[in-house]
Amino acid sequence: MRLLITAGPTREPIDPVRFLSNRSSGRMGYALAEAALATGHEVILISGPVTIPPPSGVQLIRIETAREMYDAVRSHLLGCHTAIFSAAVADYRPAQTASQKIKKTADTLTLQLERTEDILGSVRSQFGFQGFLVGFAAETENLVAHAQDKLQRKGCDLIIANDVSQSGIGFDSTENAVTLCFPDGQTTALPRQSKTALAHELIHIISSRI
Ligand code: CTP
Ligand code: CA
C-alpha cells in the first residue's frame, strides 16, 4: 500500500524574518510514517518544519506554507491508496507579506489575515481522491460532535479526534490519547500512550479497514 502523510506545522510569512505558526512537533505524523514503513508500506511524507529526523526509507517532501503543502499534496496524491492528514495547517496567513523587515514605528500593529486552503477539505471535492481518507481533529470541547462534523464535511473515512485541552498529550507531546470517529457514527477510544505505540495501533486499524 502507498500512503501519503502530512505532518508538522506550516509557517506563514509576515516579513523576511517573521512568521505565524503553531506548536506542532510533527511527532504523530512521523510516528505514523515510521509505523507504516515498518509494516511494509510505501510512504510519502509531506512535512512542515520540524526538529525530529525523518524515518529512514520515507519519501520526504519538505514544505513551509499551507499553499506549498496544498500543492505538494495535489501533485503526490494520485496513486496513493490512503492519505492521513496529521499536519497542523495554519488556518490563516497574513494577507500581505512585507518584502522588507517591518520596523517598530507605531505603538500598535494590525495584521490582516486571510484563510488558507483547506487541504484535507479539497481532497475529495477538488482532487478527486477515492482512497481511504483519514483526518485529525484538534478540539478543546465537544470532541466527538466536532469530529463527526469534520468527518462529514471533508468526506473522511476516519477522523482521529484529539482533545487538546488536556495537558501532556497531543500537541508538542510525546504521548497522545485519541477517539476514532467513523462515518457510521461508531467511536473507539484509544487510551493515553506513546505516539509510537499509538501509531502502530492506528496503522493496524487503518489497514484492516481497507
Ligand atoms: N487541515 C488541512 N488544511 C487546513 C486545515 C486543516 O488539511 N487548512 C486538516 C488537518 O490536517 C486535520 C483536519 O484538517 O486533519 C482538521 O484540522 P482542524 O484544525 O482540527 O480543523 P479545521 O477544519 O481547520 O477547523 P477548526 O480549526 O476551525 O476546528
Ligand atoms: Ca484548524
GROMACS .gro file of C-alpha atoms and ligand atoms in nm:
model
  240
    1MET     CA    1   0.000   0.000   0.000
    2ARG     CA    2   0.121   0.353  -0.074
    3LEU     CA    3   0.039   0.615   0.190
    4LEU     CA    4   0.059   0.991   0.183
    5ILE     CA    5   0.101   1.153   0.526
    6THR     CA    6   0.108   1.524   0.611
    7ALA     CA    7   0.283   1.627   0.931
    8GLY     CA    8   0.412   1.917   1.138
    9PRO     CA    9   0.316   2.283   1.138
   10THR     CA   10   0.308   2.527   0.850
   11ARG     CA   11   0.477   2.869   0.857
   12GLU     CA   12   0.304   3.170   0.707
   13PRO     CA   13   0.547   3.458   0.645
   14ILE     CA   14   0.481   3.805   0.784
   15ASP     CA   15   0.806   3.956   0.656
   16PRO     CA   16   1.152   3.813   0.567
   17VAL     CA   17   1.231   3.730   0.932
   18ARG     CA   18   0.891   3.651   1.092
   19PHE     CA   19   0.608   3.403   1.050
   20LEU     CA   20   0.282   3.273   1.200
   21SER     CA   21   0.294   2.910   1.310
   22ASN     CA   22   0.192   2.673   1.590
   23ARG     CA   23   0.341   2.426   1.839
   24SER     CA   24   0.303   2.107   1.635
   25SER     CA   25   0.615   1.889   1.677
   26GLY     CA   26   0.534   1.658   1.385
   27ARG     CA   27   0.576   1.356   1.617
   28MET     CA   28   0.236   1.197   1.549
   29GLY     CA   29   0.277   1.214   1.170
   30TYR     CA   30   0.639   1.096   1.181
   31ALA     CA   31   0.540   0.807   1.412
   32LEU     CA   32   0.263   0.711   1.167
   33ALA     CA   33   0.512   0.719   0.879
   34GLU     CA   34   0.755   0.502   1.074
   35ALA     CA   35   0.484   0.251   1.172
   36ALA     CA   36   0.359   0.231   0.811
   37LEU     CA   37   0.713   0.172   0.681
   38ALA     CA   38   0.772  -0.097   0.945
   39THR     CA   39   0.453  -0.269   0.827
   40GLY     CA   40   0.594  -0.277   0.472
   41HIS     CA   41   0.403   0.015   0.319
   42GLU     CA   42   0.548   0.286   0.096
   43VAL     CA   43   0.522   0.636   0.249
   44ILE     CA   44   0.531   0.987   0.106
   45LEU     CA   45   0.570   1.228   0.400
   46ILE     CA   46   0.484   1.592   0.330
   47SER     CA   47   0.619   1.785   0.625
   48GLY     CA   48   0.637   2.135   0.762
   49PRO     CA   49   0.949   2.246   0.954
   50VAL     CA   50   1.019   2.012   1.249
   51THR     CA   51   1.328   1.923   1.453
   52ILE     CA   52   1.287   1.544   1.454
   53PRO     CA   53   1.463   1.328   1.191
   54PRO     CA   54   1.260   1.161   0.913
   55PRO     CA   55   1.219   0.784   0.936
   56SER     CA   56   1.458   0.601   0.704
   57GLY     CA   57   1.307   0.482   0.380
   58VAL     CA   58   1.045   0.756   0.363
   59GLN     CA   59   1.000   0.981   0.059
   60LEU     CA   60   1.021   1.319   0.237
   61ILE     CA   61   0.887   1.638   0.083
   62ARG     CA   62   0.962   1.950   0.285
   63ILE     CA   63   0.730   2.248   0.264
   64GLU     CA   64   0.682   2.566   0.468
   65THR     CA   65   0.347   2.726   0.389
   66ALA     CA   66  -0.009   2.590   0.368
   67ARG     CA   67  -0.008   2.680  -0.001
   68GLU     CA   68   0.308   2.472  -0.057
   69MET     CA   69   0.156   2.180   0.137
   70TYR     CA   70  -0.160   2.208  -0.075
   71ASP     CA   71   0.045   2.197  -0.399
   72ALA     CA   72   0.259   1.906  -0.275
   73VAL     CA   73  -0.048   1.703  -0.172
   74ARG     CA   74  -0.216   1.771  -0.506
   75SER     CA   75   0.084   1.652  -0.705
   76HIS     CA   76   0.153   1.338  -0.497
   77LEU     CA   77  -0.193   1.214  -0.400
   78LEU     CA   78  -0.295   1.022  -0.707
   79GLY     CA   79  -0.154   0.671  -0.690
   80CYS     CA   80  -0.183   0.666  -0.310
   81HIS     CA   81  -0.426   0.420  -0.151
   82THR     CA   82  -0.450   0.601   0.183
   83ALA     CA   83  -0.395   0.961   0.290
   84ILE     CA   84  -0.351   1.066   0.652
   85PHE     CA   85  -0.366   1.437   0.735
   86SER     CA   86  -0.189   1.492   1.067
   87ALA     CA   87  -0.039   1.832   0.985
   88ALA     CA   88  -0.136   2.135   1.194
   89VAL     CA   89  -0.201   2.364   0.899
   90ALA     CA   90  -0.233   2.735   0.975
   91ASP     CA   91  -0.596   2.837   0.920
   92TYR     CA   92  -0.496   3.196   0.833
   93ARG     CA   93  -0.196   3.367   0.677
   94PRO     CA   94  -0.102   3.734   0.652
   95ALA     CA   95  -0.294   3.884   0.358
   96GLN     CA   96   0.028   4.058   0.259
   97THR     CA   97   0.387   3.954   0.319
   98ALA     CA   98   0.613   4.257   0.366
   99SER     CA   99   0.915   4.244   0.135
  100GLN     CA  100   1.133   4.419   0.395
  101LYS     CA  101   1.154   4.365   0.772
  102ILE     CA  102   0.868   4.552   0.942
  103LYS     CA  103   1.015   4.828   1.164
  104LYS     CA  104   0.860   4.916   1.502
  105THR     CA  105   0.727   5.263   1.437
  106ALA     CA  106   0.366   5.281   1.565
  107ASP     CA  107   0.252   5.173   1.917
  108THR     CA  108   0.018   4.910   1.776
  109LEU     CA  109   0.032   4.696   1.468
  110THR     CA  110  -0.260   4.524   1.298
  111LEU     CA  111  -0.205   4.231   1.067
  112GLN     CA  112  -0.478   4.143   0.824
  113LEU     CA  113  -0.514   3.767   0.783
  114GLU     CA  114  -0.681   3.562   0.512
  115ARG     CA  115  -0.792   3.199   0.509
  116THR     CA  116  -0.551   2.936   0.384
  117GLU     CA  117  -0.653   2.647   0.158
  118ASP     CA  118  -0.831   2.364   0.343
  119ILE     CA  119  -0.607   2.084   0.216
  120LEU     CA  120  -0.797   1.787   0.363
  121GLY     CA  121  -1.124   1.953   0.261
  122SER     CA  122  -1.004   1.967  -0.103
  123VAL     CA  123  -0.901   1.606  -0.135
  124ARG     CA  124  -1.241   1.462  -0.232
  125SER     CA  125  -1.403   1.771  -0.383
  126GLN     CA  126  -1.112   1.919  -0.582
  127PHE     CA  127  -0.854   1.643  -0.626
  128GLY     CA  128  -1.099   1.354  -0.683
  129PHE     CA  129  -0.919   1.126  -0.434
  130GLN     CA  130  -1.102   0.793  -0.396
  131GLY     CA  131  -0.874   0.617  -0.149
  132PHE     CA  132  -0.909   0.579   0.228
  133LEU     CA  133  -0.906   0.926   0.381
  134VAL     CA  134  -0.802   0.996   0.740
  135GLY     CA  135  -0.813   1.333   0.913
  136PHE     CA  136  -0.730   1.455   1.260
  137ALA     CA  137  -0.949   1.688   1.462
  138ALA     CA  138  -0.796   1.902   1.735
  139GLU     CA  139  -1.070   2.014   1.974
  140THR     CA  140  -1.099   2.168   2.319
  141GLU     CA  141  -1.473   2.094   2.366
  142ASN     CA  142  -1.749   1.867   2.224
  143LEU     CA  143  -1.481   1.636   2.086
  144VAL     CA  144  -1.698   1.377   1.912
  145ALA     CA  145  -1.962   1.619   1.780
  146HIS     CA  146  -1.700   1.847   1.622
  147ALA     CA  147  -1.505   1.549   1.486
  148GLN     CA  148  -1.818   1.395   1.329
  149ASP     CA  149  -1.896   1.729   1.168
  150LYS     CA  150  -1.543   1.746   1.017
  151LEU     CA  151  -1.570   1.383   0.903
  152GLN     CA  152  -1.889   1.462   0.707
  153ARG     CA  153  -1.771   1.798   0.567
  154LYS     CA  154  -1.434   1.671   0.447
  155GLY     CA  155  -1.555   1.330   0.324
  156CYS     CA  156  -1.327   1.128   0.554
  157ASP     CA  157  -1.341   0.755   0.626
  158LEU     CA  158  -1.193   0.813   0.971
  159ILE     CA  159  -1.130   1.111   1.197
  160ILE     CA  160  -0.875   1.077   1.477
  161ALA     CA  161  -1.001   1.321   1.738
  162ASN     CA  162  -0.761   1.481   1.979
  163ASP     CA  163  -0.865   1.657   2.299
  164VAL     CA  164  -0.608   1.938   2.300
  165SER     CA  165  -0.739   2.088   2.627
  166GLN     CA  166  -0.568   1.806   2.824
  167SER     CA  167  -0.209   1.885   2.912
  168GLY     CA  168   0.070   1.639   2.838
  169ILE     CA  169  -0.094   1.487   2.533
  170GLY     CA  170  -0.136   1.581   2.171
  171PHE     CA  171   0.032   1.899   2.050
  172ASP     CA  172   0.406   1.910   2.112
  173SER     CA  173   0.395   1.600   2.341
  174THR     CA  174   0.541   1.252   2.315
  175GLU     CA  175   0.209   1.095   2.422
  176ASN     CA  176  -0.142   1.109   2.288
  177ALA     CA  177  -0.493   0.980   2.359
  178VAL     CA  178  -0.750   0.984   2.081
  179THR     CA  179  -1.105   0.894   1.991
  180LEU     CA  180  -1.163   0.738   1.650
  181CYS     CA  181  -1.480   0.852   1.473
  182PHE     CA  182  -1.619   0.651   1.180
  183PRO     CA  183  -1.885   0.752   0.921
  184ASP     CA  184  -2.143   0.510   1.068
  185GLY     CA  185  -2.127   0.701   1.398
  186GLN     CA  186  -1.918   0.435   1.572
  187THR     CA  187  -1.645   0.567   1.804
  188THR     CA  188  -1.343   0.393   1.962
  189ALA     CA  189  -1.134   0.546   2.240
  190LEU     CA  190  -0.761   0.468   2.238
  191PRO     CA  191  -0.612   0.543   2.582
  192ARG     CA  192  -0.310   0.760   2.658
  193GLN     CA  193   0.013   0.603   2.532
  194SER     CA  194   0.328   0.695   2.344
  195LYS     CA  195   0.276   0.829   1.994
  196THR     CA  196   0.491   0.541   1.868
  197ALA     CA  197   0.262   0.276   2.019
  198LEU     CA  198  -0.048   0.466   1.913
  199ALA     CA  199   0.082   0.498   1.556
  200HIS     CA  200   0.127   0.120   1.527
  201GLU     CA  201  -0.228   0.063   1.651
  202LEU     CA  202  -0.364   0.325   1.410
  203ILE     CA  203  -0.183   0.177   1.108
  204HIS     CA  204  -0.316  -0.166   1.206
  205ILE     CA  205  -0.675  -0.035   1.234
  206ILE     CA  206  -0.649   0.160   0.905
  207SER     CA  207  -0.503  -0.143   0.721
  208SER     CA  208  -0.784  -0.364   0.850
  209ARG     CA  209  -1.049  -0.119   0.722
  210ILE     CA  210  -0.917  -0.114   0.365
  211CTP     N1  211  -0.644   2.061   0.764
  211CTP     C1  212  -0.595   2.080   0.636
  211CTP     N2  213  -0.583   2.207   0.586
  211CTP     C2  214  -0.618   2.315   0.659
  211CTP     C3  215  -0.669   2.297   0.791
  211CTP     C4  216  -0.680   2.167   0.840
  211CTP     O1  217  -0.562   1.981   0.569
  211CTP     N3  218  -0.607   2.436   0.608
  211CTP     C5  219  -0.663   1.924   0.813
  211CTP     C6  220  -0.577   1.889   0.934
  211CTP     O2  221  -0.454   1.832   0.893
  211CTP     C7  222  -0.666   1.786   1.005
  211CTP     C8  223  -0.807   1.831   0.972
  211CTP     O3  224  -0.796   1.913   0.854
  211CTP     O4  225  -0.651   1.656   0.952
  211CTP     C9  226  -0.878   1.907   1.080
  211CTP     O5  227  -0.797   2.014   1.125
  211CTP     P1  228  -0.856   2.111   1.236
  211CTP     O6  229  -0.763   2.225   1.256
  211CTP     O7  230  -0.898   2.028   1.355
  211CTP     O8  231  -0.992   2.158   1.165
  211CTP     P2  232  -1.031   2.282   1.076
  211CTP     O9  233  -1.107   2.229   0.959
  211CTP    O10  234  -0.913   2.369   1.044
  211CTP    O11  235  -1.133   2.358   1.169
  211CTP     P3  236  -1.108   2.441   1.308
  211CTP    O12  237  -0.960   2.466   1.323
  211CTP    O13  238  -1.190   2.564   1.291
  211CTP    O14  239  -1.160   2.350   1.417
  212CA      CA  240  -0.762   2.444   1.204
   0.00000   0.00000   0.00000
